[in-house]
Short mmCIF file of C-alpha atoms and ligand atoms in Angstrom, two decimals:
data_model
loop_
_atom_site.label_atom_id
_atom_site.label_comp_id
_atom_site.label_asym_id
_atom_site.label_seq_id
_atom_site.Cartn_x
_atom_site.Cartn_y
_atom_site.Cartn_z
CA UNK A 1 94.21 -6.67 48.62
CA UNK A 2 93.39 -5.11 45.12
CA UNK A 3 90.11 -3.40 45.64
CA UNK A 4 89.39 -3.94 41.65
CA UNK A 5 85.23 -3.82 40.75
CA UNK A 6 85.30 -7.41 39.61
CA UNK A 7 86.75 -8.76 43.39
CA UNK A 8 83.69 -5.64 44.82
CA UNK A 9 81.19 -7.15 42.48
CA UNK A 10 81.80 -10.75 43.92
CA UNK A 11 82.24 -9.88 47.06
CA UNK A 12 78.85 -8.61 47.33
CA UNK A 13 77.09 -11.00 45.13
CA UNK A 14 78.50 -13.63 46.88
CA UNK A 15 77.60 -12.43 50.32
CA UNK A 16 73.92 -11.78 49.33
CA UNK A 17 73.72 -15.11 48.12
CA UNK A 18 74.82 -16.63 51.30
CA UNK A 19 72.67 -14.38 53.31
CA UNK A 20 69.51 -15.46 51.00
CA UNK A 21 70.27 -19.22 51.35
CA UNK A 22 70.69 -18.96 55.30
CA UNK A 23 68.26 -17.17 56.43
CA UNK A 24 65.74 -18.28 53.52
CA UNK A 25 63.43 -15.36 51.97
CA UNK A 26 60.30 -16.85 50.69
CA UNK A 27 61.70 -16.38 47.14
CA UNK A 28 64.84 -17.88 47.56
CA UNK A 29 62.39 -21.17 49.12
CA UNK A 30 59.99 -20.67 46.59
CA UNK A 31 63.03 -21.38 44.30
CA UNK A 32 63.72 -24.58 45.45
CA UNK A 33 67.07 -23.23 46.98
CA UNK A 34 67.54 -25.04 50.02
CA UNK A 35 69.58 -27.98 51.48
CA UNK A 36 66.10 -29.81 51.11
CA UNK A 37 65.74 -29.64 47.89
CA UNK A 38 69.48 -30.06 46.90
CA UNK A 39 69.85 -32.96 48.73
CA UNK A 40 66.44 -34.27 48.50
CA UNK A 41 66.96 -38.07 47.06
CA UNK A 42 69.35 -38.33 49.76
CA UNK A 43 67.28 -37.12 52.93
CA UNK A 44 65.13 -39.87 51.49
CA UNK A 45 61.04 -38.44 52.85
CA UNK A 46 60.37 -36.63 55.67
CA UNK A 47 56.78 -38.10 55.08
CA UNK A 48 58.15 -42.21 55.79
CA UNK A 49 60.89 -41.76 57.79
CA UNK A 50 60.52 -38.48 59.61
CA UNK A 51 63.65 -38.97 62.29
CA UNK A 52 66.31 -40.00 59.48
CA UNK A 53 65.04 -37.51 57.57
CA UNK A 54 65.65 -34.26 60.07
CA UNK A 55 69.20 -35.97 61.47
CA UNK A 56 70.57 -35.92 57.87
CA UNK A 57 68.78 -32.75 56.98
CA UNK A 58 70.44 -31.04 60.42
CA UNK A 59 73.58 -32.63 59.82
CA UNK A 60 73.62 -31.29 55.79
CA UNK A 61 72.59 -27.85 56.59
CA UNK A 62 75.43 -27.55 59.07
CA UNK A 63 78.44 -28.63 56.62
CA UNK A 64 76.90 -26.51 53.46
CA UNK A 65 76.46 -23.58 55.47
CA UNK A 66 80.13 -23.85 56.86
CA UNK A 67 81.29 -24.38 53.78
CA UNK A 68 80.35 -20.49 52.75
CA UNK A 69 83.48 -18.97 54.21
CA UNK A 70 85.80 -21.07 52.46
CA UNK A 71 83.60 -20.90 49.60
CA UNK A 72 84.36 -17.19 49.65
CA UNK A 73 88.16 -18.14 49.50
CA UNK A 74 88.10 -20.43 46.44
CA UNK A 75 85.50 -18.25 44.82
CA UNK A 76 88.02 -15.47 44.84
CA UNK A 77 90.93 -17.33 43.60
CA UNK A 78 88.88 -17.29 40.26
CA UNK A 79 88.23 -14.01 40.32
CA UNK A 80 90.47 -11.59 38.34
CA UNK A 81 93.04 -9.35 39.86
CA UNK A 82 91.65 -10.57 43.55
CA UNK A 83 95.45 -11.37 43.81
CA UNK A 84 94.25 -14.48 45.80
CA UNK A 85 95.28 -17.86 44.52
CA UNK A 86 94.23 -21.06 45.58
CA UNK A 87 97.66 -22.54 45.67
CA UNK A 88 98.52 -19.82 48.35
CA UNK A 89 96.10 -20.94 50.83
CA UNK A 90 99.09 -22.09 52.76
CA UNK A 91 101.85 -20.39 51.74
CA UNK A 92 103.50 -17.56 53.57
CA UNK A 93 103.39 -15.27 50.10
CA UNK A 94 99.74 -14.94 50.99
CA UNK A 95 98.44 -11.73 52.54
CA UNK A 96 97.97 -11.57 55.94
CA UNK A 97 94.15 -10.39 55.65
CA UNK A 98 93.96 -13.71 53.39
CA UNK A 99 95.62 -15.63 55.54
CA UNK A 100 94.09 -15.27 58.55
CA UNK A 101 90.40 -15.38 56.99
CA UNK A 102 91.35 -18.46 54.98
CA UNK A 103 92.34 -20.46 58.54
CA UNK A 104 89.56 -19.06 60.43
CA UNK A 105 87.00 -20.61 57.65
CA UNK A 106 89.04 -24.12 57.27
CA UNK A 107 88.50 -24.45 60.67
CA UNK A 108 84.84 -23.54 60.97
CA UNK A 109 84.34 -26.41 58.12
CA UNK A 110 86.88 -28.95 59.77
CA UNK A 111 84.81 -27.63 63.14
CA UNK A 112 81.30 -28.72 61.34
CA UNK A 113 82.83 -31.78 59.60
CA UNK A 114 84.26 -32.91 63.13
CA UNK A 115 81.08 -32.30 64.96
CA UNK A 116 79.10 -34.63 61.99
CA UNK A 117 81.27 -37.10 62.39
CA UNK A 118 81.10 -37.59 65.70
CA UNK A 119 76.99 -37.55 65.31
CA UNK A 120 77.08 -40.13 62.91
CA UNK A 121 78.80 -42.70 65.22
CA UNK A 122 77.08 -45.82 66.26
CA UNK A 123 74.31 -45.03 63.00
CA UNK A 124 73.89 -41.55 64.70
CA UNK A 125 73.33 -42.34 68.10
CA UNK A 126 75.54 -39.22 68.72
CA UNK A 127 73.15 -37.17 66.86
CA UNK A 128 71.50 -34.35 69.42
CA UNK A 129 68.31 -36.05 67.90
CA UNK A 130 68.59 -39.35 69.08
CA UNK A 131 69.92 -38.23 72.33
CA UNK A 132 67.10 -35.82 72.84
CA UNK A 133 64.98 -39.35 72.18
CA UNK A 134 67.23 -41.43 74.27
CA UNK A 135 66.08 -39.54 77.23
CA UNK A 136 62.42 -40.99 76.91
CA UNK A 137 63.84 -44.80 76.13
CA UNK A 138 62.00 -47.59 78.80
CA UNK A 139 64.48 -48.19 81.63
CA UNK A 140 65.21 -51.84 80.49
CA UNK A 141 66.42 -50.83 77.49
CA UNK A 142 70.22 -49.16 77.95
CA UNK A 143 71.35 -50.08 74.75
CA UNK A 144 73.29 -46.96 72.88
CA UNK A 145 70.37 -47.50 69.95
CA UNK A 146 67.53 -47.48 72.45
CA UNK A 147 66.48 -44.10 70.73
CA UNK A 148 65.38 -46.20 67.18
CA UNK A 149 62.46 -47.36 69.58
CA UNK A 150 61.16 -43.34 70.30
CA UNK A 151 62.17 -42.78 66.88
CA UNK A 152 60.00 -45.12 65.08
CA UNK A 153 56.94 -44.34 67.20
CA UNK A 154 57.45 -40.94 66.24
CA UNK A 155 58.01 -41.73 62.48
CA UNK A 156 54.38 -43.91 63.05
CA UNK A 157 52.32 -41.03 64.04
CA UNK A 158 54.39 -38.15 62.17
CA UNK A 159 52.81 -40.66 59.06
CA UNK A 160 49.51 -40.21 60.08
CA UNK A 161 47.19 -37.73 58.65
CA UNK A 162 45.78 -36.66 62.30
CA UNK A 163 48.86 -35.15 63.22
CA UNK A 164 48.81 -30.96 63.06
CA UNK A 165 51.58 -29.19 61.57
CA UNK A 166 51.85 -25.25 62.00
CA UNK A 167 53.21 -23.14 58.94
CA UNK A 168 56.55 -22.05 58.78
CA UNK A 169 57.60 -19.20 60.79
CA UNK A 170 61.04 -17.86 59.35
CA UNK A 171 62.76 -21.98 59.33
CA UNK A 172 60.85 -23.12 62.55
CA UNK A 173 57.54 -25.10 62.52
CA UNK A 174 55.83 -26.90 65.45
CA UNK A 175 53.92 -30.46 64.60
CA UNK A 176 51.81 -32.16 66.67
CA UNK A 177 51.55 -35.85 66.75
CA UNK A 178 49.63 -37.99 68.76
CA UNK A 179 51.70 -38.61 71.45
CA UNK A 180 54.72 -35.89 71.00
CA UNK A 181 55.09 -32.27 70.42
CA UNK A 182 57.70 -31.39 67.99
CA UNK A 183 59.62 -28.02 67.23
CA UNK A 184 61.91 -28.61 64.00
CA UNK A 185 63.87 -25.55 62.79
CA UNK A 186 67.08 -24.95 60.55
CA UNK A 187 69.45 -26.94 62.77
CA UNK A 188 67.84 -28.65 65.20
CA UNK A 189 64.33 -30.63 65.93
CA UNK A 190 63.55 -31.15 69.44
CA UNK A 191 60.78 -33.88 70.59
CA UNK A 192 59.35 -34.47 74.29
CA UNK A 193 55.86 -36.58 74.63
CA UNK A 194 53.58 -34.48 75.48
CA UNK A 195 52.41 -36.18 78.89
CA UNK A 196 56.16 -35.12 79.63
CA UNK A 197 55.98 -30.94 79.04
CA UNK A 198 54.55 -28.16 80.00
CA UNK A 199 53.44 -25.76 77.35
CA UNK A 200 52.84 -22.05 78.05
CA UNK A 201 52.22 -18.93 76.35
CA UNK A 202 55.15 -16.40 76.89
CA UNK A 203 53.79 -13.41 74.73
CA UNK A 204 52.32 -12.12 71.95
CA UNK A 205 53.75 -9.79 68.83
CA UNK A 206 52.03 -8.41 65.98
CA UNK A 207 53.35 -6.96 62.75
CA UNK A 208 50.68 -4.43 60.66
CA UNK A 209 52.57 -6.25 58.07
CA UNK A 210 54.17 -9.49 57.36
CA UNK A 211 57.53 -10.02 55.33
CA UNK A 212 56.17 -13.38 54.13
CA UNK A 213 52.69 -12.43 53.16
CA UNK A 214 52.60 -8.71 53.20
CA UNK A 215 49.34 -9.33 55.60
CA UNK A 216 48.44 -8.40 59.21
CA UNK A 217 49.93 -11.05 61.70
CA UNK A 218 50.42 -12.19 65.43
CA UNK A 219 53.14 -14.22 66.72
CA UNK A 220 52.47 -16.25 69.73
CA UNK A 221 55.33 -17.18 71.75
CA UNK A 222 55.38 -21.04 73.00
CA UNK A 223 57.71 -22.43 75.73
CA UNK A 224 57.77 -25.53 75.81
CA UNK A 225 59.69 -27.30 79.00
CA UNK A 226 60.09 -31.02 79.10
CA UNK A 227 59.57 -32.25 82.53
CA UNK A 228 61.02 -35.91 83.12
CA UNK A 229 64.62 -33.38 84.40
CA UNK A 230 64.99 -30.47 86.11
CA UNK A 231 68.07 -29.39 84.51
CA UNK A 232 66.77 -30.35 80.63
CA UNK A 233 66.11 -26.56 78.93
CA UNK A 234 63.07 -25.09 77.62
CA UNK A 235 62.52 -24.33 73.82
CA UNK A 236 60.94 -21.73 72.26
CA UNK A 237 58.85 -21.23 69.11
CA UNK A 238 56.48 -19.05 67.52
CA UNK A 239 53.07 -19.59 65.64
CA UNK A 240 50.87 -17.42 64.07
CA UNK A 241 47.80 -16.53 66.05
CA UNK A 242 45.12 -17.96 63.92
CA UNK A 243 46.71 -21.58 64.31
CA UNK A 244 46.69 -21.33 67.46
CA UNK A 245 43.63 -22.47 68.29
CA UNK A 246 43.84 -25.14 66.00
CA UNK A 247 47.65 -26.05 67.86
CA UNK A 248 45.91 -26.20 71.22
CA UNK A 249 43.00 -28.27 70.47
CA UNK A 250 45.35 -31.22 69.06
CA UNK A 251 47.05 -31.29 72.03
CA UNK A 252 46.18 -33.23 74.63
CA UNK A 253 48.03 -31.27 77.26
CA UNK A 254 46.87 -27.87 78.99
CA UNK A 255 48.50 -24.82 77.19
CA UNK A 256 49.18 -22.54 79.98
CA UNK A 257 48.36 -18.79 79.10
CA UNK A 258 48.41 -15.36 80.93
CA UNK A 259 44.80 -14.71 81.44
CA UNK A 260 45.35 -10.99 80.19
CA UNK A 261 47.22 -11.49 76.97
CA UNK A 262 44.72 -11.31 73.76
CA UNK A 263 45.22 -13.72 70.89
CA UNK A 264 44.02 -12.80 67.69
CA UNK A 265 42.65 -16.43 66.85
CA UNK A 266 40.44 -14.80 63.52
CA UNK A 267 41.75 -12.69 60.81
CA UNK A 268 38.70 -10.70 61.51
CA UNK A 269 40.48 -10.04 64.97
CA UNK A 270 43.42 -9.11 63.42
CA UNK A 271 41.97 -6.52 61.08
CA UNK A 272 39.78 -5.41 63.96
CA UNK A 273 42.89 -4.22 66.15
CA UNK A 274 44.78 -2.85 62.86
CA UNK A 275 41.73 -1.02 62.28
CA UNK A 276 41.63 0.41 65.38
CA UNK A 277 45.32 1.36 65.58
CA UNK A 278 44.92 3.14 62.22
CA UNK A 279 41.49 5.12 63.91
CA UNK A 280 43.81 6.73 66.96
CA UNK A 281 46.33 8.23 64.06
CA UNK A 282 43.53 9.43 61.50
CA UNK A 283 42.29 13.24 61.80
CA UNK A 284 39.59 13.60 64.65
CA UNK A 285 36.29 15.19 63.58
CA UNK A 286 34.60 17.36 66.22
CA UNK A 287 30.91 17.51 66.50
CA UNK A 288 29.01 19.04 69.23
CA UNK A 289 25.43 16.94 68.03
CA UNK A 290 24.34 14.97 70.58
CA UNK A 291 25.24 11.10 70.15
CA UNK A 292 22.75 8.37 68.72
CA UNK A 293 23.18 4.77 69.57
CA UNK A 294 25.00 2.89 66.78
CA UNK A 295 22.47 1.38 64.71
CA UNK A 296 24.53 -1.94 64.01
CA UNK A 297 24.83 -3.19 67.68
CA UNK A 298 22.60 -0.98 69.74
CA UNK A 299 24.85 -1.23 72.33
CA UNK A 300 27.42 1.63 72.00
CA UNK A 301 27.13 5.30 71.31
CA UNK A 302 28.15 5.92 67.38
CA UNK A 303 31.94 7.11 67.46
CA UNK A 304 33.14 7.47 63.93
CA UNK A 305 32.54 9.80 60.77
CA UNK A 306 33.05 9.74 57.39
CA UNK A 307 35.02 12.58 56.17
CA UNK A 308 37.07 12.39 52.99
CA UNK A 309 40.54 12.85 54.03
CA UNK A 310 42.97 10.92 52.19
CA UNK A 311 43.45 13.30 48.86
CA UNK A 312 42.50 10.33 46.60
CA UNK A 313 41.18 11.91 43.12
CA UNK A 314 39.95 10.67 39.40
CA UNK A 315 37.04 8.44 38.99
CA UNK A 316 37.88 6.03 41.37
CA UNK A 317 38.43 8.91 44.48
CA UNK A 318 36.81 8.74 47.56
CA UNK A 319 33.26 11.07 48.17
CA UNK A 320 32.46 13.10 51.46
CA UNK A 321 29.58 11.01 53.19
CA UNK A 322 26.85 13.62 54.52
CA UNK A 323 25.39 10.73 56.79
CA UNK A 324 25.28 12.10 60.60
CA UNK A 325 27.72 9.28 62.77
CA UNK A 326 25.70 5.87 63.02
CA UNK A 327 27.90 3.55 63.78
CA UNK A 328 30.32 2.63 66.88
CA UNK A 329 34.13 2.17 65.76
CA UNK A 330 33.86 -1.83 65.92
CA UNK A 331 30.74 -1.81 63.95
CA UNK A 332 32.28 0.13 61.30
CA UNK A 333 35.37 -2.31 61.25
CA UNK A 334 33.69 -4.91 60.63
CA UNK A 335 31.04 -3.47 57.64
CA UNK A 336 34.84 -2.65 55.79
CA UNK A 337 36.12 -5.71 56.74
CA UNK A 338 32.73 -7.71 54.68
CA UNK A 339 33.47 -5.27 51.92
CA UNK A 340 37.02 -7.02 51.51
CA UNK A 341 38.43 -10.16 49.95
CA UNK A 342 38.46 -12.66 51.99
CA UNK A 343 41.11 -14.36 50.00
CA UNK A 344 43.40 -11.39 49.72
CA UNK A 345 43.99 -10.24 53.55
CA UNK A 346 46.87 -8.25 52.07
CA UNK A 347 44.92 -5.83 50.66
CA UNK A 348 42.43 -5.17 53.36
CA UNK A 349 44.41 -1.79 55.21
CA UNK A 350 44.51 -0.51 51.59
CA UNK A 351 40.92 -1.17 50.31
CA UNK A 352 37.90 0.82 50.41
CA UNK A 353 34.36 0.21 51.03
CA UNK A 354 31.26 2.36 50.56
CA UNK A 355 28.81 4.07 53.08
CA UNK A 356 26.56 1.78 54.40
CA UNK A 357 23.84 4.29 53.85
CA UNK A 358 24.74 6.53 50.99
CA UNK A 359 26.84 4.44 49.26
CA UNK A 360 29.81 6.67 49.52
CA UNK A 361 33.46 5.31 48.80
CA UNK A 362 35.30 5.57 51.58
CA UNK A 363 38.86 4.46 52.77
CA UNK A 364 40.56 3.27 56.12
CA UNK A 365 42.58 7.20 56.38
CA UNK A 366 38.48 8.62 55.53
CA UNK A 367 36.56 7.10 59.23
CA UNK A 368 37.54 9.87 62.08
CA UNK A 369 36.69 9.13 65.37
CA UNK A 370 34.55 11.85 67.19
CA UNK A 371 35.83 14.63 69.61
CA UNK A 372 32.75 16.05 71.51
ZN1 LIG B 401 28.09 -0.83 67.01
ZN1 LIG B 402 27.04 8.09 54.08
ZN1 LIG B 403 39.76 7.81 50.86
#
């Protein structure tokens, strides 16, 4: 293999490009670059026909992104100098390296064109879709295309405009129609009725920041375990905490959760527990007064300062507040937190606010907590 910069340069274009179509950053969706959009006048509308539309979607997504490997092979037969050419694919002159890599990817596609085919049998009753559906068909009805009855209830509700969709998290979304709760992600969409799972709460995650919005987030883990067989598996997705509330109250089944894990429903929530994390690493400020109650909830002893510590300077810097401690740590979180935009969580662990008494500007590394 000729390591020349033009077969380097392609090489790692190439690669990136696959990577960003897979796995999907927000600017590669943003850019319309997904099987979706590609092949949209051939999915035909998610919104009318929302079974048809996932079983060709799953079904596309699998062929194109098989088809990157040997992509990578023909690519490189245009490529200068790669010393690859396309009427070598099966010739013994052909590199070992090339050759192996160039069978291993015709038979991942031939693999993912085998496994299609086979789904599309019988107008796709072969398709893990239908025979996820197939499972809830009536008793009386053992035809192989039993499923179309499942699937157009599901297409009924999924049209109307009381069902609850999450966002996307990563290529995974959960909907919630009527009668079914639905988990669709890059290759795969599973259904059970609801009256027929059991939904709990696994655990919680949070990121101080988000890759997709740059904003403070929680995960909640669902499992979600249909019950009509023992042997059927559980499937997993995650939501972002402040849906979940609206998730649970459009079900009509009981979401099961620890009693001692804490879901961040609010953004206000959120910030709180960011804001608190960010307290415990800031500088400590040691003062041997004795405590006043905090004058916001007159509940709490007051537990933070304001001491300029973050180094910012010019006419926008921060100002030492002379105000004795006044306020308990949650009290003080949530003054900053009415100082912020609302519409711009992104910006809140970065923002300032001023002193509720003096006015002074103050920033999230400037509130100490007391030692005494
Ligand atoms: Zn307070
Ligand atoms: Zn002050
Ligand atoms: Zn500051």
């Amino acid at each position: 293999m000729d390591h020349s910069s033009p077969t380097i340069i392609f090489s790692i274009f190439y690669w990136l490009f696959a990577f960003c179509f897979i796995v999907g950053p927000a600017d590669f969706k943003g850019a319309g670059l997904t099987v979706e959009n590609l092949l949209s006048s051939w999915l035909g509308s998610e919104e009318i026909d929302f079974v048809n539309f996932h079983i060709k979607r799953t079904s596309a997504t699998l062929i194109v992104h098989c088809l990157f490997p040997i992509g990578y092979y023909v690519g490189m037969t245009l490529v200068p100098d790669s010393g690859v050419s396309f009427g070598d694919m099966f010739s013994t002159s052909l590199e070992l390296g090339w050759h192996v890599y160039s069978s291993i990817s015709l038979v991942i596609l031939l693999g993912a064109l085998t496994v299609v085919f086979y789904w599309q049998i019988n107008s796709w009753s072969y398709h893990p879709i239908a025979t996820n559906l197939s499972l809830y068909k009536s008793e009386d009805n053992t035809s192989d295309s039993a499923w179309r009855v499942q699937a157009s209830e599901v297409n009924n509700e999924f049209r109307r405009i009381d069902k609850y969709a999450t966002s996307f998290v990563g290529w995974t979304r959960v909907i919630v129609t009527e009668n079914w709760i639905i988990v669709t992600s890059l290759y795969g969409v599973k259904l059970t009725p609801q009256d027929k799972a059991t939904i709990s709460v696994l655990q919680t995650e949070e990121h101080a920041v988000s890759p997709e919005s740059n904003a403070m987030v929680q995960y909640v883990h669902l499992r979600i375990k249909p019950t009509i067989q023992r042997t059927l598996k559980p499937y997993f997705a995650r939501v972002i905490s402040v849906e979940f509330k609206d998730l649970k109250e459009s079900l009509r089944t009981r979401v099961y959760t620890l009693p001692d894990l804490s879901i961040l429903q609010s953004t206000d929530e959120l910030f709180l527990k960011a804001f608190r994390e960010q307290l415990n690493q800031n500088d400590r400020y040691t003062s041997s007064d004795p405590l006043d109650q905090c004058i916001g909830c007159m509940q709490r002893d007051a537990e933070v300062k304001l001491t300029k510590n973050c180094g910012s300077t010019g006419p926008h810097e921060c100002k030492s507040c002379n105000c004795k401690p006044m306020w308990c740590a949650e009290c003080m979180g949530r003054w900053y937190a009415s100082r912020q935009d609302r519409h711009r969580i992104e910006t809140w662990l970065s923002g300032s606010a001023t002193c509720p008494m003096c006015r002074a500007k103050f920033c999230m590394l400037d509130i100490s907590l007391l030692d005494t």
